[in-house]
Amino acid sequence: MIADYLLNPNRRDHSLDTIMLERLGERLGSGKQEKAQPQSLFEVDTGSREETAEAAAALAKLEPILIERLTDQGSVKLFTDVEMPLVPILADIERNGFLLDVDGLHELSKELERDLDQMMASIAALAGGEFNINSPKQLATVLFEKLGLKPLRKTKTGYSTDEDTLTQLATQHELPNQILTYRSLSKLKSTYVDALPELVHPETKRLHTSLNQTVAATGRLSSTDPNLQNIPVKGDYGLRIREAFVVPKGHELLCADYSQIEPRILAHLSQDPRLLSVFAKGEDIHMATAMEIFGLPSSQITRDMRRAAKTVVFGIVYGISPFGLSQNLGVPQAESKKYIDTFFERFAAVRALMDRNIAEGREKGYTTTILGRRRPIPELQSGDPAQRGVGERMAVNSPIQGSAADLIKVAMINVHKKLHEELPHVKMILQVHDELIFEVPDHDLEEAKRLVKQEMEGVGKQLGLSVPLKVDLGVGKNWRVAHP
DNA sequence: GAACTCACG
DNA sequence: ACGTACGTGAGTTCT
């Protein structure tokens, strides 16, 4: 929606200041459909470039207060210094767009249609009749009444048929596996392969997403219409969808990922000596935690042990419970509890950080990130223990996820500035939480790689991080190949 | 429009 | 005793 607006030829000559005001209009909009509705600020366009710039600067100063007043629904939003300078950069990204291989997706659609037709017949045979596989209700009837399989979990309205359930049911019957495959193909076809080409802009021939700065509670961006932050990255068909994200002739796609950004922030915030040492030495974090958790030298760490350690670290960042970890790893709760206990023994400062975050959240009503971004967590004051649990996990996770969002926002500002000065033909075309994507003319490639890596990693020092930041680069003619 | 499911970091 | 990992957006079905 916003992208459409910015692409309107009648508005192309408007100054960035005007665009910033437009973005403020979006930011102050109320709901999903309403986001581009003009609010009073939206109308502030004096017709004079200087006056408009002045108004924008004034708004930038007032903004935290404005936001606080206008979103006064128990959720106070305060904005740090990164959001305003990011506004024209997001507008740039939206205007640039991502080139899509529409013909390739059309081919893929036909293949998927054939596969789905075949699977539908085979599923009908196994189920003893045709039914709508996309209907969880009808599927539950087939699985749990017709075939008599044992339901595992309930939803509000009936028995669950989600991926986790079907994976477990697969040991009893052949049907669940086929359903899983059918579902995943159907998802890819409807959400991506068929939907994306419809959203290509008729003039630019590109996909222009909208990047929202006011949706995610932690300070992350979100992406809509289309969401380009959840393009598939796994499986044969998923990878073929990524192949459809391409660059024009004479260009390369450059992808730059922060490596292990959240564990690095965990190390910084906790100041845990072992974690700090792992990153200072450039060691493999998951191997290192596996060695600590299992008490074994690296030579004796198996792939499964490393995978378990990786899951434990994720769990810590999310505010873990032994139950959740045991579900995720498929091990008994007693075992997952041992992993967690041992982790906290070896990385004691991490537990202290979690306790600190929860205590701060409870006392102040909000948590904070590296740049001072606040997230209100009223759940911590709830009388309901389950709700408090929810709040505690938010209090553990928000400073980490939110600080990562801070870092990449600063990186975007720095990279954008340097590109403008040194490589004006390089376009930033997407951000996916810990990853920036650029469209680069062939002759700029080597310099762009150097610049992007240097600026992204440089944010660590700039913000006083106690760990080095590491950026992995990938280059190619499409997103599948270029993804590091 | 709610509920369910599943795509991503 | 109880529910159970953080943050998103979108397509489909059904009420």
XYZ file of C-alpha atoms (C1' of nucleotides) in Angstrom:
508
model
C 0.000 0.000 0.000
C 2.648 2.444 1.087
C 4.901 1.208 -1.685
C 2.168 1.924 -4.209
C 1.873 5.392 -2.826
C 5.582 6.072 -3.064
C 5.687 4.694 -6.594
C 2.954 6.987 -7.779
C 4.702 9.039 -10.499
C 2.872 12.162 -9.382
C 4.669 12.038 -6.074
C 8.178 11.122 -7.174
C 9.461 14.670 -6.970
C 8.510 15.017 -3.336
C 11.295 15.505 -0.896
C 12.324 12.833 1.539
C 10.875 14.980 4.268
C 7.458 14.582 2.772
C 7.992 10.872 2.556
C 8.932 10.853 6.199
C 5.679 12.537 7.033
C 3.855 9.989 4.960
C 5.590 7.268 6.889
C 4.578 8.933 10.108
C 1.051 8.821 8.815
C 1.425 5.108 8.409
C 2.995 4.721 11.799
C 0.149 6.464 13.530
C -2.540 4.570 11.673
C -4.672 2.329 13.811
C -5.200 -1.078 12.296
C -3.993 -3.300 9.508
C -6.358 -2.028 6.845
C -6.200 1.503 8.115
C -2.469 1.909 8.196
C -2.276 4.296 5.234
C -5.236 6.336 6.388
C -4.274 9.971 6.678
C -3.959 11.117 10.253
C -3.594 14.764 11.095
C 0.189 14.587 10.720
C -0.203 13.025 7.343
C -1.637 16.231 6.023
C 1.286 18.377 7.055
C 2.676 19.239 3.671
C 3.297 22.938 3.363
C 4.156 22.867 -0.303
C 7.512 24.399 0.484
C 10.473 22.116 0.809
C 12.068 24.159 3.583
C 8.960 24.439 5.665
C 8.161 20.776 5.232
C 11.673 19.898 6.332
C 11.223 22.068 9.378
C 7.960 20.396 10.223
C 9.577 16.986 9.845
C 12.420 17.958 12.159
C 9.979 19.283 14.723
C 7.965 16.088 14.541
C 11.092 14.039 14.940
C 11.704 15.756 18.261
C 8.145 15.450 19.424
C 7.611 11.991 18.122
C 8.084 9.902 21.253
C 5.532 12.029 23.022
C 3.130 11.886 20.119
C 3.413 8.160 19.924
C 2.928 7.839 23.626
C -0.261 9.831 23.464
C -1.696 8.328 20.348
C -1.191 4.692 21.168
C -2.394 5.138 24.705
C -4.053 1.754 25.126
C -1.909 0.456 27.924
C 0.880 -0.054 25.403
C 3.222 2.885 25.435
C 5.665 2.980 22.571
C 8.818 5.018 22.893
C 11.061 5.428 19.923
C 14.813 5.694 19.969
C 17.020 7.702 17.688
C 17.214 4.989 15.068
C 13.640 4.942 13.840
C 13.498 8.435 12.344
C 16.668 8.193 10.233
C 15.497 4.749 9.145
C 12.292 6.108 7.651
C 13.735 7.327 4.315
C 15.824 4.152 4.091
C 12.753 1.971 4.405
C 11.075 4.132 1.790
C 14.109 3.499 -0.454
C 13.914 -0.257 0.032
C 10.201 -0.260 -0.703
C 10.719 1.787 -3.858
C 13.638 -0.332 -5.042
C 11.706 -3.587 -4.939
C 12.826 -7.159 -5.588
C 12.852 -8.538 -9.143
C 10.805 -11.729 -9.545
C 11.109 -14.483 -12.150
C 7.385 -14.747 -12.869
C 7.819 -17.319 -15.662
C 9.810 -19.590 -13.371
C 7.071 -19.465 -10.756
C 4.445 -20.200 -13.370
C 6.304 -23.382 -14.335
C 6.590 -24.294 -10.671
C 2.878 -23.770 -10.196
C 2.056 -26.278 -12.908
C 4.402 -28.844 -11.371
C 2.885 -28.335 -7.954
C -0.588 -28.714 -9.380
C 0.324 -32.081 -10.874
C 1.892 -33.260 -7.603
C -1.098 -32.100 -5.584
C -3.564 -33.858 -7.886
C -1.652 -37.108 -7.567
C -1.451 -36.813 -3.807
C -5.133 -36.024 -3.521
C -6.001 -39.304 -5.249
C -3.608 -41.270 -3.084
C -4.931 -39.629 0.077
C -8.525 -40.348 -0.910
C -7.600 -44.007 -1.394
C -5.973 -44.229 2.049
C -8.863 -42.389 3.689
C -11.545 -44.418 1.934
C -13.094 -41.408 0.239
C -12.572 -37.871 -0.903
C -12.572 -34.947 1.494
C -11.190 -31.413 1.692
C -7.631 -31.913 2.908
C -7.292 -28.209 3.668
C -10.071 -28.417 6.230
C -8.691 -29.314 9.669
C -12.233 -30.193 10.705
C -12.802 -32.706 7.911
C -9.315 -34.091 8.369
C -9.912 -34.631 12.086
C -13.086 -36.546 11.268
C -11.197 -38.822 8.895
C -8.248 -39.418 11.211
C -9.960 -39.751 14.560
C -13.423 -41.077 13.710
C -13.147 -42.925 10.417
C -9.673 -44.397 10.945
C -9.828 -44.439 14.734
C -6.379 -42.940 15.354
C -5.727 -41.605 18.850
C -5.952 -37.818 19.093
C -3.036 -36.203 20.912
C -4.090 -32.630 21.542
C -7.213 -30.531 21.555
C -7.774 -27.094 20.071
C -10.574 -24.747 21.068
C -12.934 -26.339 18.585
C -11.806 -29.939 18.229
C -8.782 -32.190 17.863
C -5.528 -30.758 16.587
C -4.148 -31.911 13.255
C -1.037 -29.741 13.206
C 2.391 -30.799 12.012
C 3.561 -31.988 15.387
C 0.468 -34.145 15.834
C 0.626 -35.658 12.352
C 4.319 -36.461 12.741
C 3.534 -38.490 15.835
C 0.505 -40.151 14.242
C 2.702 -41.219 11.331
C 3.915 -44.197 13.353
C 0.370 -45.610 13.401
C -0.769 -45.054 9.832
C 0.464 -44.125 6.379
C -2.029 -41.294 5.890
C -0.551 -38.596 8.198
C 2.709 -38.445 6.258
C 0.870 -37.951 2.996
C -1.221 -35.207 4.583
C 1.930 -33.482 5.771
C 3.439 -33.514 2.313
C 0.199 -32.380 0.729
C -0.140 -29.547 3.224
C 3.380 -28.252 2.707
C 3.041 -28.256 -1.082
C -0.360 -26.625 -0.893
C 1.023 -23.940 1.410
C 3.895 -23.117 -0.916
C 1.637 -22.978 -3.948
C -1.054 -20.725 -2.534
C 1.061 -18.446 -0.343
C 4.044 -17.935 -2.634
C 4.047 -19.504 -6.083
C 0.575 -18.287 -7.069
C 0.281 -15.196 -4.858
C 3.597 -13.415 -5.494
C 3.309 -12.908 -9.272
C -0.038 -11.177 -8.672
C 1.741 -8.554 -6.584
C 4.383 -7.602 -9.137
C 4.065 -3.895 -9.909
C 2.983 -3.403 -13.534
C 5.488 -0.618 -14.194
C 8.556 -1.638 -12.259
C 7.952 -5.393 -12.727
C 9.101 -5.812 -9.145
C 7.721 -6.822 -5.775
C 7.407 -3.809 -3.465
C 6.837 -4.838 0.122
C 5.831 -2.530 2.952
C 8.203 -2.463 5.904
C 6.471 -1.577 9.140
C 8.276 -0.070 12.058
C 5.407 0.044 14.530
C 4.057 -3.492 14.608
C 6.528 -5.751 16.358
C 6.661 -5.277 20.123
C 10.392 -5.968 20.276
C 11.420 -3.344 17.720
C 11.840 -5.655 14.782
C 10.544 -4.639 11.389
C 7.641 -6.456 9.840
C 6.916 -6.921 6.159
C 3.523 -7.033 4.443
C 1.856 -7.114 1.031
C 3.799 -9.209 0.327
C 5.614 -10.443 3.393
C 9.148 -10.908 2.055
C 10.489 -11.906 5.462
C 9.037 -15.415 5.345
C 10.054 -16.631 1.891
C 10.752 -20.409 2.102
C 14.346 -21.494 2.581
C 13.958 -25.264 3.113
C 12.996 -28.185 0.923
C 13.211 -28.692 -2.828
C 10.218 -26.585 -3.713
C 11.080 -23.976 -1.102
C 14.511 -23.509 -2.639
C 13.000 -23.260 -6.092
C 10.819 -20.415 -4.847
C 13.962 -18.626 -3.654
C 15.432 -19.120 -7.104
C 12.662 -16.899 -8.446
C 14.042 -13.905 -6.537
C 16.539 -12.570 -9.058
C 18.531 -9.559 -10.234
C 18.638 -7.802 -13.631
C 21.338 -8.682 -16.165
C 24.699 -7.226 -15.223
C 23.941 -7.400 -11.496
C 24.581 -9.717 -8.568
C 22.543 -10.327 -5.461
C 24.560 -9.749 -2.288
C 23.292 -11.222 0.993
C 24.892 -10.291 4.312
C 23.894 -12.216 7.462
C 24.836 -11.526 11.032
C 26.203 -14.818 12.319
C 24.756 -15.887 15.701
C 23.534 -12.411 16.489
C 21.306 -13.354 19.423
C 23.824 -15.564 21.270
C 26.357 -12.770 20.837
C 23.953 -10.318 22.417
C 23.296 -12.837 25.173
C 27.039 -12.917 25.806
C 27.256 -9.140 25.848
C 24.257 -8.544 28.104
C 25.178 -11.313 30.541
C 28.963 -10.724 30.428
C 29.272 -14.466 30.949
C 33.034 -15.154 30.834
C 32.706 -18.480 29.001
C 30.379 -17.083 26.341
C 32.551 -13.986 25.896
C 35.592 -16.192 25.449
C 33.886 -18.372 22.839
C 33.087 -15.369 20.668
C 36.393 -13.600 21.327
C 38.233 -16.657 20.018
C 35.868 -17.108 17.098
C 34.852 -20.569 18.263
C 31.690 -22.466 17.275
C 29.104 -21.513 19.914
C 27.033 -24.684 19.566
C 30.062 -26.934 19.747
C 31.275 -25.043 22.796
C 27.948 -25.292 24.639
C 27.698 -28.974 23.706
C 31.114 -29.555 25.290
C 29.982 -27.784 28.461
C 26.569 -29.462 28.676
C 27.843 -32.981 27.983
C 31.235 -32.539 29.644
C 33.096 -33.985 26.680
C 35.976 -32.876 24.453
C 35.113 -31.705 20.947
C 36.309 -34.990 19.465
C 33.500 -36.823 21.263
C 30.651 -34.433 20.422
C 28.226 -36.034 17.963
C 25.992 -34.213 15.526
C 22.994 -34.919 17.749
C 24.751 -33.470 20.776
C 25.594 -30.315 18.869
C 22.013 -30.062 17.635
C 20.702 -30.491 21.188
C 23.062 -27.770 22.417
C 21.854 -25.468 19.648
C 18.263 -26.046 20.711
C 19.179 -25.343 24.332
C 20.706 -21.979 23.393
C 17.595 -21.096 21.393
C 15.498 -22.143 24.339
C 17.450 -19.922 26.694
C 16.926 -16.938 24.423
C 13.187 -17.659 24.350
C 12.769 -18.166 28.093
C 12.961 -21.909 28.346
C 10.983 -24.519 30.254
C 12.062 -28.155 30.624
C 8.732 -29.163 29.088
C 9.220 -27.026 25.999
C 12.754 -28.236 25.496
C 11.773 -31.894 25.915
C 8.992 -31.448 23.330
C 11.354 -29.811 20.939
C 14.168 -32.312 21.318
C 11.951 -35.381 21.700
C 13.743 -36.424 24.882
C 12.260 -37.115 28.343
C 11.648 -34.087 30.497
C 14.140 -35.370 33.070
C 16.850 -35.264 30.425
C 15.967 -31.825 29.106
C 15.970 -30.568 32.679
C 19.510 -31.877 33.084
C 20.613 -29.984 29.980
C 19.132 -26.770 31.305
C 20.561 -27.221 34.801
C 23.999 -27.974 33.435
C 23.822 -25.024 31.064
C 23.064 -22.672 33.940
C 25.866 -24.206 36.015
C 28.364 -23.586 33.229
C 26.973 -20.217 32.172
C 25.848 -18.843 35.520
C 25.844 -15.224 34.358
C 23.118 -16.084 31.843
C 20.753 -17.111 34.597
C 21.609 -13.904 36.441
C 20.750 -11.923 33.315
C 17.379 -13.652 32.988
C 16.585 -12.944 36.628
C 17.656 -9.312 36.176
C 15.491 -8.865 33.089
C 12.449 -10.296 34.851
C 13.033 -8.189 37.965
C 13.477 -5.026 35.924
C 10.368 -5.771 33.932
C 8.367 -6.289 37.080
C 9.624 -3.143 38.772
C 9.477 -0.727 35.851
C 6.675 -2.318 33.876
C 8.880 -2.619 30.824
C 12.184 -4.057 29.618
C 14.867 -2.187 27.680
C 17.296 -2.851 24.845
C 20.840 -1.695 24.181
C 19.526 1.554 22.678
C 16.915 2.054 25.367
C 13.919 0.825 23.448
C 11.182 -0.134 25.867
C 8.705 -2.948 25.729
C 5.858 -2.743 28.214
C 5.063 -6.099 29.818
C 1.848 -5.758 31.833
C 1.600 -9.569 32.028
C 4.266 -9.504 34.754
C 1.727 -7.867 37.073
C -0.977 -10.427 36.351
C -2.531 -12.462 39.145
C -2.631 -15.462 36.830
C 0.560 -17.551 37.164
C 0.300 -18.690 33.546
C 0.121 -15.085 32.347
C 3.060 -14.186 34.554
C 4.966 -17.025 32.940
C 4.196 -15.539 29.546
C 5.423 -12.169 30.812
C 8.613 -13.647 32.203
C 9.487 -15.247 28.885
C 8.817 -11.942 27.141
C 11.058 -10.202 29.680
C 13.858 -12.674 28.944
C 13.515 -12.534 25.189
C 12.671 -8.903 24.439
C 16.001 -7.337 25.449
C 17.817 -9.877 23.258
C 15.565 -9.829 20.203
C 15.090 -6.078 20.559
C 18.804 -5.350 20.859
C 19.427 -7.385 17.722
C 16.812 -5.206 16.008
C 18.639 -2.107 17.278
C 21.949 -3.335 15.878
C 20.724 -4.024 12.387
C 18.828 -0.743 12.256
C 22.034 1.148 13.039
C 23.798 -0.992 10.441
C 21.178 -0.090 7.841
C 21.691 3.607 8.535
C 25.490 3.322 8.313
C 25.502 1.116 5.221
C 22.961 3.301 3.462
C 25.041 6.415 4.110
C 28.274 4.821 2.873
C 26.584 3.426 -0.207
C 25.168 6.825 -1.004
C 28.656 8.323 -0.732
C 30.729 5.616 -2.376
C 28.547 3.206 -4.352
C 25.371 5.026 -5.344
C 24.322 2.317 -7.801
C 24.085 -0.376 -5.133
C 20.504 -0.813 -3.920
C 19.418 -2.097 -0.531
C 16.385 -4.236 -1.324
C 15.439 -6.103 1.854
C 16.004 -6.682 5.568
C 15.148 -10.023 7.147
C 15.866 -9.488 10.853
C 19.550 -10.449 10.821
C 20.193 -10.160 7.117
C 20.512 -7.362 4.555
C 20.113 -7.916 0.823
C 21.496 -5.768 -1.967
C 21.284 -5.557 -5.727
C 24.779 -4.774 -6.995
C 26.057 -3.845 -10.473
C 28.776 -6.342 -11.433
C 31.568 -3.770 -11.413
C 30.696 -2.671 -7.846
C 30.617 -6.170 -6.354
C 33.997 -6.434 -4.647
C 33.800 -2.960 -3.168
C 30.194 -3.543 -2.040
C 31.152 -6.760 -0.258
C 33.924 -4.979 1.606
C 31.796 -1.968 2.499
C 28.768 -3.929 3.686
C 30.777 -6.340 5.827
C 32.812 -3.539 7.357
C 29.813 -1.359 8.175
C 27.685 -4.179 9.560
C 30.462 -5.548 11.740
C 31.467 -2.037 12.756
C 28.191 -1.549 14.627
C 29.515 -3.776 17.406
C 32.308 -1.362 18.276
C 30.121 1.676 17.726
C 27.621 0.478 20.315
C 30.263 -0.814 22.701
C 29.541 -4.518 22.420
C 31.803 -6.828 24.412
C 31.839 -9.376 21.589
C 32.868 -9.059 17.964
C 30.100 -9.180 15.359
C 30.545 -11.521 12.426
C 28.900 -11.121 9.029
C 28.702 -13.865 6.412
C 28.381 -12.867 2.760
C 26.765 -14.687 -0.130
C 26.668 -13.718 -3.797
C 24.686 -15.056 -6.739
C 22.167 -14.457 -9.475
C 19.252 -15.455 -7.248
C 18.352 -15.630 -3.570
C 18.837 -19.385 -3.321
C 22.431 -19.224 -4.471
C 23.275 -15.976 -2.685
C 21.926 -17.005 0.712
C 25.043 -17.552 2.863
C -13.920 -12.427 11.627
C -12.225 -16.247 14.439
C -9.659 -20.375 14.277
C -6.203 -23.210 12.458
C -2.091 -24.010 10.221
C 2.544 -22.981 8.711
C 6.179 -19.941 6.227
C 10.412 -17.112 8.160
C 14.169 -15.139 11.827
C -2.037 -27.789 40.134
C -1.242 -25.947 35.569
C 0.400 -24.817 31.087
C 4.354 -24.966 28.740
C 9.825 -21.227 23.871
C 10.232 -15.507 21.440
C 8.694 -12.457 17.337
C 5.915 -11.944 12.898
C 2.085 -12.380 8.195
C -0.989 -14.878 5.144
C -4.051 -18.462 3.083
C -8.003 -21.490 3.901
C -12.076 -23.024 6.157
C -15.989 -22.340 8.815
C -19.155 -19.835 11.930
